[in-house]
Amino acid sequence: GKSPTKPPSFSPTNLWNEQNATQNNVRITRPSHDAWGIKKIILVFSDDFLHTIYTLPWYQPSPTDPDSIGSKLHLAIQPILQTLQIRQEQVVRCLLAGLPPGVT
């Protein structure tokens, strides 16, 4: 049989780890996606009616620490938004998803 995929180990630099997200960013449960083994890094999220938009810690650039996770992820995502001509205030959800093999 096929051996189960080992979950990523806990480390403050392992952004795919749920325990790390819970402690340092946010934990969002998505029952179907979680059951399919889809990992996520949530950067910006909103309520379903778009009344409240949350810019989460892992997407908040630090004015004093360019090596912070928020600074690095903001710097990585910004060129994509610029290419698509999307202003930061237009973003209501932004996340990275890691799909296991065979999940589409």
PDB file of N, CA and C in Angstrom:
ATOM      1  N   GLY A   1       0.804  -1.173   0.000  1.00  0.00           N
ATOM      2  CA  GLY A   1       0.000   0.000   0.000  1.00  0.00           C
ATOM      3  C   GLY A   1       0.859   1.254   0.000  1.00  0.00           C
ATOM      4  N   LYS A   2       0.195   2.318  -0.181  1.00  0.00           N
ATOM      5  CA  LYS A   2       0.841   3.632  -0.234  1.00  0.00           C
ATOM      6  C   LYS A   2       1.010   4.167   1.181  1.00  0.00           C
ATOM      7  N   SER A   3       2.211   4.625   1.516  1.00  0.00           N
ATOM      8  CA  SER A   3       2.426   5.180   2.855  1.00  0.00           C
ATOM      9  C   SER A   3       1.848   6.586   2.922  1.00  0.00           C
ATOM     10  N   PRO A   4       1.251   6.940   4.075  1.00  0.00           N
ATOM     11  CA  PRO A   4       0.651   8.281   4.194  1.00  0.00           C
ATOM     12  C   PRO A   4       1.725   9.370   4.124  1.00  0.00           C
ATOM     13  N   THR A   5       1.305  10.517   3.620  1.00  0.00           N
ATOM     14  CA  THR A   5       2.208  11.656   3.552  1.00  0.00           C
ATOM     15  C   THR A   5       2.465  12.161   4.960  1.00  0.00           C
ATOM     16  N   LYS A   6       3.720  12.344   5.292  1.00  0.00           N
ATOM     17  CA  LYS A   6       4.100  12.827   6.618  1.00  0.00           C
ATOM     18  C   LYS A   6       3.831  14.334   6.691  1.00  0.00           C
ATOM     19  N   PRO A   7       3.121  14.805   7.737  1.00  0.00           N
ATOM     20  CA  PRO A   7       2.879  16.243   7.832  1.00  0.00           C
ATOM     21  C   PRO A   7       4.183  17.003   8.045  1.00  0.00           C
ATOM     22  N   PRO A   8       4.256  18.240   7.531  1.00  0.00           N
ATOM     23  CA  PRO A   8       5.478  19.022   7.723  1.00  0.00           C
ATOM     24  C   PRO A   8       5.735  19.238   9.212  1.00  0.00           C
ATOM     25  N   SER A   9       6.989  19.206   9.595  1.00  0.00           N
ATOM     26  CA  SER A   9       7.332  19.384  11.003  1.00  0.00           C
ATOM     27  C   SER A   9       7.145  20.843  11.421  1.00  0.00           C
ATOM     28  N   PHE A  10       6.941  21.038  12.720  1.00  0.00           N
ATOM     29  CA  PHE A  10       6.744  22.394  13.220  1.00  0.00           C
ATOM     30  C   PHE A  10       8.066  23.147  13.225  1.00  0.00           C
ATOM     31  N   SER A  11       8.005  24.330  12.676  1.00  0.00           N
ATOM     32  CA  SER A  11       9.136  25.254  12.675  1.00  0.00           C
ATOM     33  C   SER A  11       8.561  26.624  12.387  1.00  0.00           C
ATOM     34  N   PRO A  12       9.070  27.675  13.031  1.00  0.00           N
ATOM     35  CA  PRO A  12       8.547  29.018  12.760  1.00  0.00           C
ATOM     36  C   PRO A  12       8.738  29.442  11.301  1.00  0.00           C
ATOM     37  N   THR A  13       9.651  28.779  10.585  1.00  0.00           N
ATOM     38  CA  THR A  13       9.861  29.139   9.182  1.00  0.00           C
ATOM     39  C   THR A  13       9.085  28.243   8.225  1.00  0.00           C
ATOM     40  N   ASN A  14       8.418  27.200   8.732  1.00  0.00           N
ATOM     41  CA  ASN A  14       7.600  26.328   7.894  1.00  0.00           C
ATOM     42  C   ASN A  14       6.187  26.908   7.842  1.00  0.00           C
ATOM     43  N   LEU A  15       5.918  27.715   6.835  1.00  0.00           N
ATOM     44  CA  LEU A  15       4.642  28.427   6.752  1.00  0.00           C
ATOM     45  C   LEU A  15       3.479  27.516   6.384  1.00  0.00           C
ATOM     46  N   TRP A  16       3.750  26.301   5.915  1.00  0.00           N
ATOM     47  CA  TRP A  16       2.684  25.362   5.560  1.00  0.00           C
ATOM     48  C   TRP A  16       2.174  24.611   6.785  1.00  0.00           C
ATOM     49  N   ASN A  17       2.866  24.687   7.909  1.00  0.00           N
ATOM     50  CA  ASN A  17       2.503  23.953   9.107  1.00  0.00           C
ATOM     51  C   ASN A  17       1.328  24.627   9.816  1.00  0.00           C
ATOM     52  N   GLU A  18       0.258  23.854  10.071  1.00  0.00           N
ATOM     53  CA  GLU A  18      -0.954  24.402  10.710  1.00  0.00           C
ATOM     54  C   GLU A  18      -0.680  24.933  12.114  1.00  0.00           C
ATOM     55  N   GLN A  19       0.173  24.244  12.867  1.00  0.00           N
ATOM     56  CA  GLN A  19       0.490  24.699  14.222  1.00  0.00           C
ATOM     57  C   GLN A  19       1.183  26.060  14.166  1.00  0.00           C
ATOM     58  N   ASN A  20       2.087  26.230  13.229  1.00  0.00           N
ATOM     59  CA  ASN A  20       2.769  27.508  13.066  1.00  0.00           C
ATOM     60  C   ASN A  20       1.766  28.590  12.682  1.00  0.00           C
ATOM     61  N   ALA A  21       0.880  28.282  11.739  1.00  0.00           N
ATOM     62  CA  ALA A  21      -0.130  29.263  11.331  1.00  0.00           C
ATOM     63  C   ALA A  21      -1.017  29.656  12.508  1.00  0.00           C
ATOM     64  N   THR A  22      -1.425  28.672  13.296  1.00  0.00           N
ATOM     65  CA  THR A  22      -2.282  28.947  14.451  1.00  0.00           C
ATOM     66  C   THR A  22      -1.591  29.879  15.437  1.00  0.00           C
ATOM     67  N   GLN A  23      -0.302  29.656  15.682  1.00  0.00           N
ATOM     68  CA  GLN A  23       0.428  30.447  16.669  1.00  0.00           C
ATOM     69  C   GLN A  23       0.863  31.814  16.140  1.00  0.00           C
ATOM     70  N   ASN A  24       1.204  31.905  14.857  1.00  0.00           N
ATOM     71  CA  ASN A  24       1.854  33.121  14.353  1.00  0.00           C
ATOM     72  C   ASN A  24       1.107  33.875  13.261  1.00  0.00           C
ATOM     73  N   ASN A  25       0.039  33.311  12.751  1.00  0.00           N
ATOM     74  CA  ASN A  25      -0.710  33.984  11.679  1.00  0.00           C
ATOM     75  C   ASN A  25      -2.202  33.846  11.943  1.00  0.00           C
ATOM     76  N   VAL A  26      -2.823  32.830  11.394  1.00  0.00           N
ATOM     77  CA  VAL A  26      -4.243  32.565  11.636  1.00  0.00           C
ATOM     78  C   VAL A  26      -4.528  31.126  11.245  1.00  0.00           C
ATOM     79  N   ARG A  27      -5.499  30.532  11.913  1.00  0.00           N
ATOM     80  CA  ARG A  27      -5.956  29.195  11.517  1.00  0.00           C
ATOM     81  C   ARG A  27      -7.344  29.355  10.927  1.00  0.00           C
ATOM     82  N   ILE A  28      -7.487  28.960   9.692  1.00  0.00           N
ATOM     83  CA  ILE A  28      -8.790  28.968   9.030  1.00  0.00           C
ATOM     84  C   ILE A  28      -9.078  27.540   8.608  1.00  0.00           C
ATOM     85  N   THR A  29     -10.227  27.038   9.008  1.00  0.00           N
ATOM     86  CA  THR A  29     -10.625  25.679   8.682  1.00  0.00           C
ATOM     87  C   THR A  29     -11.519  25.703   7.451  1.00  0.00           C
ATOM     88  N   ARG A  30     -11.151  24.884   6.474  1.00  0.00           N
ATOM     89  CA  ARG A  30     -11.964  24.725   5.264  1.00  0.00           C
ATOM     90  C   ARG A  30     -12.191  23.224   5.123  1.00  0.00           C
ATOM     91  N   PRO A  31     -13.322  22.713   5.619  1.00  0.00           N
ATOM     92  CA  PRO A  31     -13.520  21.264   5.751  1.00  0.00           C
ATOM     93  C   PRO A  31     -13.215  20.448   4.491  1.00  0.00           C
ATOM     94  N   SER A  32     -13.727  20.850   3.346  1.00  0.00           N
ATOM     95  CA  SER A  32     -13.467  20.067   2.128  1.00  0.00           C
ATOM     96  C   SER A  32     -11.991  20.115   1.759  1.00  0.00           C
ATOM     97  N   HIS A  33     -11.424  21.319   1.714  1.00  0.00           N
ATOM     98  CA  HIS A  33     -10.011  21.468   1.348  1.00  0.00           C
ATOM     99  C   HIS A  33      -9.114  20.722   2.330  1.00  0.00           C
ATOM    100  N   ASP A  34      -9.418  20.820   3.624  1.00  0.00           N
ATOM    101  CA  ASP A  34      -8.612  20.139   4.635  1.00  0.00           C
ATOM    102  C   ASP A  34      -8.691  18.618   4.446  1.00  0.00           C
ATOM    103  N   ALA A  35      -9.887  18.103   4.140  1.00  0.00           N
ATOM    104  CA  ALA A  35     -10.059  16.661   3.922  1.00  0.00           C
ATOM    105  C   ALA A  35      -9.273  16.187   2.705  1.00  0.00           C
ATOM    106  N   TRP A  36      -9.127  17.044   1.708  1.00  0.00           N
ATOM    107  CA  TRP A  36      -8.387  16.689   0.485  1.00  0.00           C
ATOM    108  C   TRP A  36      -6.877  16.865   0.674  1.00  0.00           C
ATOM    109  N   GLY A  37      -6.456  17.372   1.819  1.00  0.00           N
ATOM    110  CA  GLY A  37      -5.030  17.547   2.090  1.00  0.00           C
ATOM    111  C   GLY A  37      -4.430  18.806   1.493  1.00  0.00           C
ATOM    112  N   ILE A  38      -5.271  19.782   1.164  1.00  0.00           N
ATOM    113  CA  ILE A  38      -4.780  21.038   0.594  1.00  0.00           C
ATOM    114  C   ILE A  38      -4.235  21.909   1.720  1.00  0.00           C
ATOM    115  N   LYS A  39      -2.980  22.298   1.610  1.00  0.00           N
ATOM    116  CA  LYS A  39      -2.337  23.187   2.584  1.00  0.00           C
ATOM    117  C   LYS A  39      -2.559  24.629   2.158  1.00  0.00           C
ATOM    118  N   LYS A  40      -2.486  25.549   3.114  1.00  0.00           N
ATOM    119  CA  LYS A  40      -2.738  26.952   2.776  1.00  0.00           C
ATOM    120  C   LYS A  40      -1.894  27.886   3.622  1.00  0.00           C
ATOM    121  N   ILE A  41      -1.545  28.999   2.996  1.00  0.00           N
ATOM    122  CA  ILE A  41      -0.904  30.116   3.691  1.00  0.00           C
ATOM    123  C   ILE A  41      -1.809  31.306   3.426  1.00  0.00           C
ATOM    124  N   ILE A  42      -2.510  31.751   4.453  1.00  0.00           N
ATOM    125  CA  ILE A  42      -3.482  32.831   4.309  1.00  0.00           C
ATOM    126  C   ILE A  42      -2.776  34.165   4.535  1.00  0.00           C
ATOM    127  N   LEU A  43      -2.910  35.077   3.576  1.00  0.00           N
ATOM    128  CA  LEU A  43      -2.271  36.390   3.682  1.00  0.00           C
ATOM    129  C   LEU A  43      -3.292  37.507   3.876  1.00  0.00           C
ATOM    130  N   VAL A  44      -4.372  37.473   3.121  1.00  0.00           N
ATOM    131  CA  VAL A  44      -5.464  38.447   3.254  1.00  0.00           C
ATOM    132  C   VAL A  44      -6.753  37.639   3.212  1.00  0.00           C
ATOM    133  N   PHE A  45      -7.679  37.963   4.101  1.00  0.00           N
ATOM    134  CA  PHE A  45      -8.956  37.249   4.131  1.00  0.00           C
ATOM    135  C   PHE A  45     -10.068  38.235   4.421  1.00  0.00           C
ATOM    136  N   SER A  46     -11.281  37.874   4.075  1.00  0.00           N
ATOM    137  CA  SER A  46     -12.429  38.754   4.319  1.00  0.00           C
ATOM    138  C   SER A  46     -13.621  37.912   4.737  1.00  0.00           C
ATOM    139  N   ASP A  47     -14.609  38.594   5.320  1.00  0.00           N
ATOM    140  CA  ASP A  47     -15.859  37.897   5.582  1.00  0.00           C
ATOM    141  C   ASP A  47     -16.565  37.684   4.239  1.00  0.00           C
ATOM    142  N   ASP A  48     -17.595  36.851   4.227  1.00  0.00           N
ATOM    143  CA  ASP A  48     -18.272  36.510   2.970  1.00  0.00           C
ATOM    144  C   ASP A  48     -18.944  37.707   2.306  1.00  0.00           C
ATOM    145  N   PHE A  49     -19.246  38.752   3.048  1.00  0.00           N
ATOM    146  CA  PHE A  49     -19.916  39.927   2.485  1.00  0.00           C
ATOM    147  C   PHE A  49     -18.942  41.054   2.151  1.00  0.00           C
ATOM    148  N   LEU A  50     -17.630  40.802   2.353  1.00  0.00           N
ATOM    149  CA  LEU A  50     -16.567  41.760   2.060  1.00  0.00           C
ATOM    150  C   LEU A  50     -16.675  43.035   2.886  1.00  0.00           C
ATOM    151  N   HIS A  51     -17.292  42.939   4.055  1.00  0.00           N
ATOM    152  CA  HIS A  51     -17.399  44.101   4.942  1.00  0.00           C
ATOM    153  C   HIS A  51     -16.098  44.345   5.706  1.00  0.00           C
ATOM    154  N   THR A  52     -15.447  43.255   6.079  1.00  0.00           N
ATOM    155  CA  THR A  52     -14.217  43.369   6.853  1.00  0.00           C
ATOM    156  C   THR A  52     -13.115  42.597   6.138  1.00  0.00           C
ATOM    157  N   ILE A  53     -11.998  43.261   5.900  1.00  0.00           N
ATOM    158  CA  ILE A  53     -10.852  42.638   5.250  1.00  0.00           C
ATOM    159  C   ILE A  53      -9.716  42.597   6.259  1.00  0.00           C
ATOM    160  N   TYR A  54      -9.130  41.430   6.419  1.00  0.00           N
ATOM    161  CA  TYR A  54      -8.058  41.222   7.386  1.00  0.00           C
ATOM    162  C   TYR A  54      -6.736  41.022   6.645  1.00  0.00           C
ATOM    163  N   THR A  55      -5.782  41.878   6.893  1.00  0.00           N
ATOM    164  CA  THR A  55      -4.424  41.665   6.406  1.00  0.00           C
ATOM    165  C   THR A  55      -3.690  40.970   7.542  1.00  0.00           C
ATOM    166  N   LEU A  56      -3.342  39.730   7.317  1.00  0.00           N
ATOM    167  CA  LEU A  56      -2.825  38.881   8.384  1.00  0.00           C
ATOM    168  C   LEU A  56      -1.334  39.092   8.609  1.00  0.00           C
ATOM    169  N   PRO A  57      -0.829  38.675   9.774  1.00  0.00           N
ATOM    170  CA  PRO A  57       0.565  38.957  10.130  1.00  0.00           C
ATOM    171  C   PRO A  57       1.588  38.543   9.079  1.00  0.00           C
ATOM    172  N   TRP A  58       1.376  37.404   8.427  1.00  0.00           N
ATOM    173  CA  TRP A  58       2.365  36.947   7.452  1.00  0.00           C
ATOM    174  C   TRP A  58       2.340  37.761   6.158  1.00  0.00           C
ATOM    175  N   TYR A  59       1.480  38.783   6.070  1.00  0.00           N
ATOM    176  CA  TYR A  59       1.472  39.671   4.907  1.00  0.00           C
ATOM    177  C   TYR A  59       1.681  41.132   5.314  1.00  0.00           C
ATOM    178  N   GLN A  60       1.942  41.362   6.575  1.00  0.00           N
ATOM    179  CA  GLN A  60       2.169  42.722   7.058  1.00  0.00           C
ATOM    180  C   GLN A  60       3.667  43.025   7.035  1.00  0.00           C
ATOM    181  N   PRO A  61       4.093  43.919   6.137  1.00  0.00           N
ATOM    182  CA  PRO A  61       5.522  44.246   6.115  1.00  0.00           C
ATOM    183  C   PRO A  61       5.924  44.980   7.385  1.00  0.00           C
ATOM    184  N   SER A  62       7.112  44.681   7.858  1.00  0.00           N
ATOM    185  CA  SER A  62       7.636  45.343   9.050  1.00  0.00           C
ATOM    186  C   SER A  62       8.420  46.582   8.626  1.00  0.00           C
ATOM    187  N   PRO A  63       8.131  47.737   9.230  1.00  0.00           N
ATOM    188  CA  PRO A  63       8.892  48.942   8.881  1.00  0.00           C
ATOM    189  C   PRO A  63      10.347  48.887   9.350  1.00  0.00           C
ATOM    190  N   THR A  64      10.639  47.979  10.283  1.00  0.00           N
ATOM    191  CA  THR A  64      12.000  47.912  10.825  1.00  0.00           C
ATOM    192  C   THR A  64      12.739  46.620  10.494  1.00  0.00           C
ATOM    193  N   ASP A  65      12.041  45.599   9.987  1.00  0.00           N
ATOM    194  CA  ASP A  65      12.688  44.309   9.737  1.00  0.00           C
ATOM    195  C   ASP A  65      12.370  43.795   8.334  1.00  0.00           C
ATOM    196  N   PRO A  66      13.242  44.099   7.353  1.00  0.00           N
ATOM    197  CA  PRO A  66      12.989  43.638   5.986  1.00  0.00           C
ATOM    198  C   PRO A  66      13.083  42.120   5.843  1.00  0.00           C
ATOM    199  N   ASP A  67      13.611  41.432   6.861  1.00  0.00           N
ATOM    200  CA  ASP A  67      13.704  39.976   6.810  1.00  0.00           C
ATOM    201  C   ASP A  67      12.536  39.275   7.502  1.00  0.00           C
ATOM    202  N   SER A  68      11.556  40.046   7.969  1.00  0.00           N
ATOM    203  CA  SER A  68      10.397  39.419   8.605  1.00  0.00           C
ATOM    204  C   SER A  68       9.595  38.661   7.547  1.00  0.00           C
ATOM    205  N   ILE A  69       8.834  37.670   7.988  1.00  0.00           N
ATOM    206  CA  ILE A  69       8.001  36.892   7.066  1.00  0.00           C
ATOM    207  C   ILE A  69       7.039  37.810   6.325  1.00  0.00           C
ATOM    208  N   GLY A  70       6.406  38.739   7.051  1.00  0.00           N
ATOM    209  CA  GLY A  70       5.461  39.659   6.408  1.00  0.00           C
ATOM    210  C   GLY A  70       6.124  40.506   5.342  1.00  0.00           C
ATOM    211  N   SER A  71       7.324  40.991   5.626  1.00  0.00           N
ATOM    212  CA  SER A  71       8.048  41.805   4.641  1.00  0.00           C
ATOM    213  C   SER A  71       8.397  40.989   3.407  1.00  0.00           C
ATOM    214  N   LYS A  72       8.882  39.774   3.624  1.00  0.00           N
ATOM    215  CA  LYS A  72       9.295  38.927   2.498  1.00  0.00           C
ATOM    216  C   LYS A  72       8.107  38.507   1.633  1.00  0.00           C
ATOM    217  N   LEU A  73       7.007  38.099   2.256  1.00  0.00           N
ATOM    218  CA  LEU A  73       5.849  37.679   1.472  1.00  0.00           C
ATOM    219  C   LEU A  73       5.209  38.856   0.747  1.00  0.00           C
ATOM    220  N   HIS A  74       5.159  40.003   1.394  1.00  0.00           N
ATOM    221  CA  HIS A  74       4.616  41.199   0.749  1.00  0.00           C
ATOM    222  C   HIS A  74       5.447  41.544  -0.480  1.00  0.00           C
ATOM    223  N   LEU A  75       6.764  41.488  -0.339  1.00  0.00           N
ATOM    224  CA  LEU A  75       7.672  41.770  -1.441  1.00  0.00           C
ATOM    225  C   LEU A  75       7.509  40.753  -2.578  1.00  0.00           C
ATOM    226  N   ALA A  76       7.256  39.493  -2.240  1.00  0.00           N
ATOM    227  CA  ALA A  76       7.090  38.450  -3.256  1.00  0.00           C
ATOM    228  C   ALA A  76       5.779  38.584  -4.020  1.00  0.00           C
ATOM    229  N   ILE A  77       4.708  38.968  -3.338  1.00  0.00           N
ATOM    230  CA  ILE A  77       3.379  39.047  -3.955  1.00  0.00           C
ATOM    231  C   ILE A  77       3.188  40.352  -4.730  1.00  0.00           C
ATOM    232  N   GLN A  78       3.817  41.420  -4.288  1.00  0.00           N
ATOM    233  CA  GLN A  78       3.606  42.746  -4.883  1.00  0.00           C
ATOM    234  C   GLN A  78       3.811  42.780  -6.401  1.00  0.00           C
ATOM    235  N   PRO A  79       4.856  42.160  -6.955  1.00  0.00           N
ATOM    236  CA  PRO A  79       5.020  42.203  -8.423  1.00  0.00           C
ATOM    237  C   PRO A  79       3.863  41.549  -9.184  1.00  0.00           C
ATOM    238  N   ILE A  80       3.253  40.521  -8.589  1.00  0.00           N
ATOM    239  CA  ILE A  80       2.098  39.883  -9.231  1.00  0.00           C
ATOM    240  C   ILE A  80       0.940  40.867  -9.292  1.00  0.00           C
ATOM    241  N   LEU A  81       0.679  41.544  -8.170  1.00  0.00           N
ATOM    242  CA  LEU A  81      -0.408  42.529  -8.139  1.00  0.00           C
ATOM    243  C   LEU A  81      -0.131  43.666  -9.123  1.00  0.00           C
ATOM    244  N   GLN A  82       1.105  44.127  -9.183  1.00  0.00           N
ATOM    245  CA  GLN A  82       1.456  45.206 -10.108  1.00  0.00           C
ATOM    246  C   GLN A  82       1.263  44.779 -11.554  1.00  0.00           C
ATOM    247  N   THR A  83       1.687  43.562 -11.888  1.00  0.00           N
ATOM    248  CA  THR A  83       1.526  43.057 -13.250  1.00  0.00           C
ATOM    249  C   THR A  83       0.052  42.996 -13.641  1.00  0.00           C
ATOM    250  N   LEU A  84      -0.787  42.619 -12.702  1.00  0.00           N
ATOM    251  CA  LEU A  84      -2.227  42.517 -12.957  1.00  0.00           C
ATOM    252  C   LEU A  84      -2.955  43.845 -12.764  1.00  0.00           C
ATOM    253  N   GLN A  85      -2.210  44.890 -12.416  1.00  0.00           N
ATOM    254  CA  GLN A  85      -2.748  46.230 -12.162  1.00  0.00           C
ATOM    255  C   GLN A  85      -3.832  46.206 -11.077  1.00  0.00           C
ATOM    256  N   ILE A  86      -3.513  45.490  -9.994  1.00  0.00           N
ATOM    257  CA  ILE A  86      -4.407  45.405  -8.839  1.00  0.00           C
ATOM    258  C   ILE A  86      -3.776  46.198  -7.708  1.00  0.00           C
ATOM    259  N   ARG A  87      -4.507  47.198  -7.205  1.00  0.00           N
ATOM    260  CA  ARG A  87      -4.023  47.978  -6.071  1.00  0.00           C
ATOM    261  C   ARG A  87      -4.257  47.190  -4.782  1.00  0.00           C
ATOM    262  N   GLN A  88      -3.399  47.401  -3.807  1.00  0.00           N
ATOM    263  CA  GLN A  88      -3.495  46.669  -2.542  1.00  0.00           C
ATOM    264  C   GLN A  88      -4.892  46.789  -1.920  1.00  0.00           C
ATOM    265  N   GLU A  89      -5.506  47.955  -2.018  1.00  0.00           N
ATOM    266  CA  GLU A  89      -6.831  48.135  -1.406  1.00  0.00           C
ATOM    267  C   GLU A  89      -7.942  47.384  -2.147  1.00  0.00           C
ATOM    268  N   GLN A  90      -7.620  46.821  -3.318  1.00  0.00           N
ATOM    269  CA  GLN A  90      -8.592  46.017  -4.056  1.00  0.00           C
ATOM    270  C   GLN A  90      -8.546  44.536  -3.663  1.00  0.00           C
ATOM    271  N   VAL A  91      -7.529  44.141  -2.933  1.00  0.00           N
ATOM    272  CA  VAL A  91      -7.365  42.735  -2.567  1.00  0.00           C
ATOM    273  C   VAL A  91      -8.278  42.416  -1.389  1.00  0.00           C
ATOM    274  N   VAL A  92      -9.143  41.417  -1.571  1.00  0.00           N
ATOM    275  CA  VAL A  92     -10.041  41.000  -0.495  1.00  0.00           C
ATOM    276  C   VAL A  92      -9.677  39.620   0.039  1.00  0.00           C
ATOM    277  N   ARG A  93      -9.004  38.821  -0.784  1.00  0.00           N
ATOM    278  CA  ARG A  93      -8.486  37.527  -0.332  1.00  0.00           C
ATOM    279  C   ARG A  93      -7.205  37.237  -1.104  1.00  0.00           C
ATOM    280  N   CYS A  94      -6.229  36.734  -0.388  1.00  0.00           N
ATOM    281  CA  CYS A  94      -4.967  36.351  -1.003  1.00  0.00           C
ATOM    282  C   CYS A  94      -4.412  35.192  -0.194  1.00  0.00           C
ATOM    283  N   LEU A  95      -4.228  34.064  -0.853  1.00  0.00           N
ATOM    284  CA  LEU A  95      -3.677  32.907  -0.170  1.00  0.00           C
ATOM    285  C   LEU A  95      -2.871  32.074  -1.143  1.00  0.00           C
ATOM    286  N   LEU A  96      -1.972  31.297  -0.584  1.00  0.00           N
ATOM    287  CA  LEU A  96      -1.204  30.335  -1.350  1.00  0.00           C
ATOM    288  C   LEU A  96      -1.746  28.956  -0.991  1.00  0.00           C
ATOM    289  N   ALA A  97      -1.933  28.111  -1.991  1.00  0.00           N
ATOM    290  CA  ALA A  97      -2.456  26.782  -1.751  1.00  0.00           C
ATOM    291  C   ALA A  97      -1.459  25.743  -2.242  1.00  0.00           C
ATOM    292  N   GLY A  98      -1.260  24.722  -1.431  1.00  0.00           N
ATOM    293  CA  GLY A  98      -0.405  23.605  -1.800  1.00  0.00           C
ATOM    294  C   GLY A  98      -1.255  22.371  -1.990  1.00  0.00           C
ATOM    295  N   LEU A  99      -1.347  21.900  -3.228  1.00  0.00           N
ATOM    296  CA  LEU A  99      -2.188  20.759  -3.525  1.00  0.00           C
ATOM    297  C   LEU A  99      -1.376  19.469  -3.558  1.00  0.00           C
ATOM    298  N   PRO A 100      -1.863  18.426  -2.905  1.00  0.00           N
ATOM    299  CA  PRO A 100      -1.153  17.152  -2.959  1.00  0.00           C
ATOM    300  C   PRO A 100      -1.309  16.532  -4.350  1.00  0.00           C
ATOM    301  N   PRO A 101      -0.446  15.596  -4.706  1.00  0.00           N
ATOM    302  CA  PRO A 101      -0.551  14.951  -6.017  1.00  0.00           C
ATOM    303  C   PRO A 101      -1.935  14.348  -6.235  1.00  0.00           C
ATOM    304  N   GLY A 102      -2.485  14.559  -7.416  1.00  0.00           N
ATOM    305  CA  GLY A 102      -3.773  13.987  -7.760  1.00  0.00           C
ATOM    306  C   GLY A 102      -4.980  14.828  -7.389  1.00  0.00           C
ATOM    307  N   VAL A 103      -4.779  15.926  -6.696  1.00  0.00           N
ATOM    308  CA  VAL A 103      -5.891  16.809  -6.322  1.00  0.00           C
ATOM    309  C   VAL A 103      -5.880  17.992  -7.278  1.00  0.00           C
ATOM    310  N   THR A 104      -7.054  18.256  -7.893  1.00  0.00           N
ATOM    311  CA  THR A 104      -7.150  19.379  -8.831  1.00  0.00           C
ATOM    312  C   THR A 104      -8.271  20.309  -8.450  1.00  0.00           C
TER     313      THR A 104
END
